XYZ file of C-alpha atoms in Angstrom:
311
model
C 0.003 0.002 0.009
C 1.341 3.438 -0.880
C 2.010 5.608 2.187
C -0.762 8.184 2.554
C 1.564 11.096 3.195
C 4.135 10.385 0.515
C 3.240 13.656 -1.354
C 6.219 14.303 -3.571
C 8.458 11.732 -1.924
C 10.165 9.333 -4.311
C 12.532 6.391 -3.994
C 14.798 7.795 -6.710
C 14.624 11.414 -5.545
C 18.426 11.909 -5.397
C 19.498 9.430 -8.059
C 20.573 12.146 -10.553
C 21.311 14.998 -8.206
C 23.460 12.985 -5.718
C 24.239 9.455 -6.914
C 26.936 8.984 -4.222
C 24.343 9.404 -1.408
C 23.942 5.701 -0.543
C 27.681 5.131 -0.496
C 28.361 8.124 1.772
C 25.625 7.066 4.177
C 26.883 3.465 4.281
C 30.487 4.343 4.727
C 29.911 6.845 7.567
C 27.429 4.619 9.381
C 29.817 1.655 9.090
C 32.755 3.615 10.484
C 30.657 5.096 13.301
C 29.479 1.569 14.211
C 33.007 0.273 14.150
C 34.068 2.911 16.696
C 30.964 2.611 18.928
C 28.505 -0.273 18.783
C 25.909 1.841 20.700
C 25.589 4.243 17.723
C 23.072 1.870 16.036
C 20.477 2.305 18.777
C 21.374 5.977 19.090
C 20.649 6.795 15.435
C 17.496 4.713 15.405
C 16.283 6.577 18.511
C 17.285 9.946 17.055
C 15.132 9.288 13.998
C 12.144 8.215 16.212
C 12.522 11.264 18.441
C 12.642 13.492 15.284
C 9.517 12.064 13.662
C 7.509 11.935 16.833
C 7.813 15.678 17.470
C 5.813 17.603 14.856
C 6.774 15.090 12.093
C 10.016 14.024 10.408
C 11.620 17.365 9.735
C 15.110 17.212 11.248
C 13.966 19.437 14.138
C 15.765 17.236 16.726
C 19.060 18.170 15.119
C 18.627 21.933 15.625
C 20.604 23.778 18.300
C 18.851 26.420 20.492
C 18.700 29.899 19.027
C 17.493 33.354 20.192
C 14.186 32.530 18.400
C 13.438 29.118 19.846
C 14.467 26.581 22.478
C 15.089 23.363 20.557
C 14.505 19.714 21.354
C 18.002 18.665 22.304
C 17.511 19.803 25.939
C 13.931 18.547 26.377
C 13.588 16.056 29.229
C 13.487 12.921 27.018
C 16.566 14.070 25.122
C 18.867 15.861 27.510
C 22.072 13.920 28.162
C 20.605 10.895 26.371
C 20.109 11.402 22.598
C 23.334 10.882 20.712
C 24.569 10.369 17.165
C 24.619 14.044 16.084
C 28.324 13.806 15.027
C 27.544 10.951 12.625
C 24.795 12.950 10.999
C 27.070 16.005 10.845
C 29.869 13.973 9.260
C 27.500 12.611 6.586
C 26.198 16.063 5.876
C 29.725 17.471 5.510
C 30.632 14.768 3.038
C 27.430 15.374 1.057
C 27.928 19.110 1.006
C 31.295 18.474 -0.668
C 29.824 15.989 -3.116
C 26.445 17.600 -3.894
C 25.979 20.891 -2.094
C 22.551 21.959 -0.773
C 20.897 18.897 -2.217
C 20.203 16.243 0.476
C 18.140 17.249 3.489
C 19.241 16.456 7.036
C 16.006 14.656 7.734
C 16.548 12.329 4.763
C 20.109 11.634 6.014
C 18.741 10.677 9.421
C 15.964 8.541 7.885
C 18.501 6.638 5.712
C 21.052 6.326 8.576
C 18.349 4.751 10.791
C 17.620 2.137 8.148
C 21.335 1.496 7.600
C 22.116 0.841 11.292
C 19.229 -1.660 11.532
C 20.479 -3.554 8.509
C 24.092 -3.501 9.724
C 22.951 -4.840 13.105
C 21.313 -7.859 11.455
C 17.812 -6.427 11.098
C 15.504 -6.011 8.120
C 15.907 -3.745 5.111
C 13.070 -1.479 3.986
C 12.878 0.932 1.010
C 13.043 4.592 2.062
C 11.062 7.229 0.175
C 13.132 10.403 -0.172
C 12.533 14.129 -0.769
C 11.687 15.242 2.809
C 12.708 18.838 3.523
C 14.114 20.249 6.748
C 11.956 22.223 9.110
C 12.723 25.793 10.096
C 12.109 25.524 13.832
C 12.111 23.158 16.794
C 10.281 23.095 20.095
C 11.421 21.909 23.529
C 7.802 22.003 24.746
C 6.592 19.858 21.864
C 9.314 17.267 22.588
C 8.328 17.197 26.271
C 4.612 16.840 25.437
C 4.716 14.496 22.428
C 7.473 11.933 23.108
C 6.318 8.754 24.875
C 7.946 8.174 28.270
C 9.015 4.827 29.851
C 7.007 5.887 32.939
C 3.702 6.286 31.184
C 0.985 3.629 31.091
C 0.403 1.746 27.885
C -2.898 3.542 27.088
C -1.160 6.941 27.277
C 1.723 5.762 25.016
C -0.813 4.274 22.593
C -2.693 7.627 22.483
C 0.545 9.395 21.555
C 1.077 6.970 18.660
C -2.506 7.495 17.500
C -1.875 11.216 17.341
C 0.832 10.445 14.745
C -1.373 8.209 12.663
C 0.267 5.100 14.121
C -1.682 2.238 15.756
C -1.343 -0.292 18.563
C 0.586 -2.694 16.399
C 3.102 0.076 15.657
C 3.517 0.546 19.462
C 4.454 -3.090 19.884
C 6.600 -3.320 16.710
C 8.558 -0.100 17.247
C 9.107 -0.957 20.904
C 11.030 -3.949 19.417
C 13.792 -1.443 18.547
C 14.768 -2.028 22.189
C 16.425 -5.220 20.986
C 19.526 -2.947 20.757
C 20.789 -0.099 22.926
C 21.076 0.776 26.593
C 19.041 2.599 29.211
C 20.186 4.761 32.056
C 19.441 3.664 35.664
C 16.863 6.473 36.254
C 14.584 5.018 33.543
C 13.893 1.803 35.428
C 15.215 2.373 38.998
C 11.771 2.823 40.523
C 11.010 -0.802 39.593
C 13.922 -1.994 41.715
C 13.239 -0.629 45.170
C 10.015 1.289 45.672
C 7.598 0.327 42.931
C 4.498 2.497 42.991
C 5.381 3.589 46.589
C 4.992 0.011 47.810
C 8.446 -0.009 49.427
C 9.106 -3.168 47.432
C 10.397 -3.974 43.887
C 8.064 -4.479 40.933
C 6.645 -7.959 41.600
C 6.516 -8.793 37.857
C 10.301 -8.309 37.338
C 12.194 -11.590 37.163
C 14.006 -12.138 40.488
C 17.498 -12.943 39.185
C 17.317 -9.958 36.825
C 16.184 -7.821 39.778
C 19.217 -8.673 41.843
C 21.569 -7.987 38.919
C 19.942 -4.622 38.272
C 20.036 -3.728 41.962
C 23.798 -4.259 42.018
C 24.256 -2.222 38.798
C 21.953 0.527 39.939
C 22.066 0.700 43.797
C 19.327 2.842 45.413
C 21.686 5.627 46.385
C 23.991 5.195 43.415
C 24.309 7.352 40.303
C 21.318 7.463 37.926
C 23.335 7.692 34.732
C 24.935 4.235 34.647
C 23.746 2.265 31.715
C 22.537 -1.289 31.206
C 21.423 -3.125 28.005
C 17.744 -3.054 27.099
C 18.084 -6.601 25.747
C 20.646 -8.530 27.740
C 20.393 -11.606 25.466
C 21.838 -10.015 22.334
C 22.991 -6.491 23.189
C 24.092 -5.314 19.728
C 22.148 -7.749 17.492
C 18.843 -6.656 16.018
C 16.614 -9.707 16.523
C 13.411 -10.761 18.262
C 14.975 -11.522 21.665
C 13.272 -8.421 23.093
C 9.920 -10.180 22.787
C 11.233 -13.380 24.232
C 12.465 -11.357 27.207
C 8.959 -9.946 27.759
C 7.510 -13.452 27.731
C 9.696 -14.339 30.812
C 9.337 -10.954 32.599
C 12.816 -9.713 31.807
C 11.803 -6.510 29.959
C 13.871 -3.657 31.396
C 11.504 -0.667 31.157
C 8.070 -0.559 32.705
C 6.704 0.500 29.306
C 8.276 -2.563 27.676
C 6.927 -5.105 30.193
C 3.538 -3.367 30.069
C 2.985 -4.783 26.596
C 2.189 -8.042 28.425
C -0.533 -6.422 30.528
C -2.956 -6.015 27.657
C -4.313 -9.116 25.933
C -4.130 -7.538 22.381
C -0.554 -6.425 22.685
C 0.482 -9.590 24.600
C -0.758 -11.675 21.658
C 1.449 -9.642 19.338
C 4.445 -10.043 21.681
C 3.916 -13.772 21.638
C 3.800 -13.923 17.816
C 6.977 -11.885 17.479
C 8.735 -13.982 20.136
C 8.023 -17.114 18.081
C 8.376 -15.760 14.532
C 11.422 -13.479 13.933
C 10.567 -13.188 10.251
C 7.121 -11.774 11.152
C 8.753 -9.199 13.446
C 11.185 -8.094 10.725
C 8.392 -7.756 8.151
C 6.196 -5.666 10.489
C 9.134 -3.634 11.794
C 10.031 -2.622 8.207
C 6.358 -1.692 7.577
C 6.128 0.393 10.789
C 9.363 2.181 9.996
C 7.999 3.198 6.583
C 4.938 4.646 8.344
C 7.066 6.376 10.963
C 9.301 7.923 8.275
C 6.277 9.500 6.550
C 4.810 11.227 9.622
C 4.275 14.954 8.994
C 6.931 15.319 6.266
C 7.579 18.644 4.484
C 7.836 18.444 0.674
C 7.893 20.769 -2.351
C 8.486 24.389 -1.404
C 7.922 24.041 2.371
C 11.007 23.916 4.624
C 14.541 24.031 3.187
C 17.671 22.032 2.658
C 19.925 22.914 5.535
C 23.619 23.516 4.850
C 24.524 22.475 8.389
C 22.110 20.157 10.270
C 22.303 22.040 13.610
C 21.071 25.369 12.219
C 18.539 26.836 9.854
C 19.807 28.659 6.703
C 18.582 32.195 7.182
C 18.461 32.889 3.462
C 15.785 30.930 1.562
């Protein structure tokens, strides 16, 4: 099915204007991954955090200015979103090869696909021709991004606002098959869950004791631990197998088992990796088409962290 919001997006958008684009993306992503295996999850999350705040427009990449407070310092992003240097490196290479041609948002969308493939996950075709937005909003990021502390119905409502559905919630949560989380995102499950004075009773007991030693009650909140302990850097369906045995790290992950509809999907994906890959690819296509700018709207930024003030 053709994406509803494709507008003037096209798979071959840059084929003539910038034929080296795929090579430049691939090379930079590969070298970034070689230096830092965490960059795969970081770039995937950066794309998600971009698209979820007023659409895929590269707004997450913008630094604060006198005119607006950007998204980099919003609560869900501050000291946690990473990968900006990789996007900047790709942009610099592209500006040398084909100046003012490829948008930052298209770079981020392609890089997200590339890291998934390089981590062993599925390939999906990416429509191109998105244009970069002219502003960003810290408040919008705080309001619109789902939080690991929110109940499932609240997270699902945020997805619905973006034209995404409950299956997309379950499928895109599967991105937590790679990457790490800081202690503060799950610490309340370990010691004083919902003010009970006790740990979350659902959390597997051996995982609980491991996490309590990694993240002691009075210890630092910024230490990191893998979201999927089974296969930390491999994009696979182990995340869903973890949920089936109560070893999901975040409350919002394990909550997928608390609703019969989402629990059924988790079970399917835990059994059939091919099904997860197929649905993940489809959900990523939907995500990449949320609120895109095409045609004359927006611009092609010269540097991803700032708007060109000549149009």
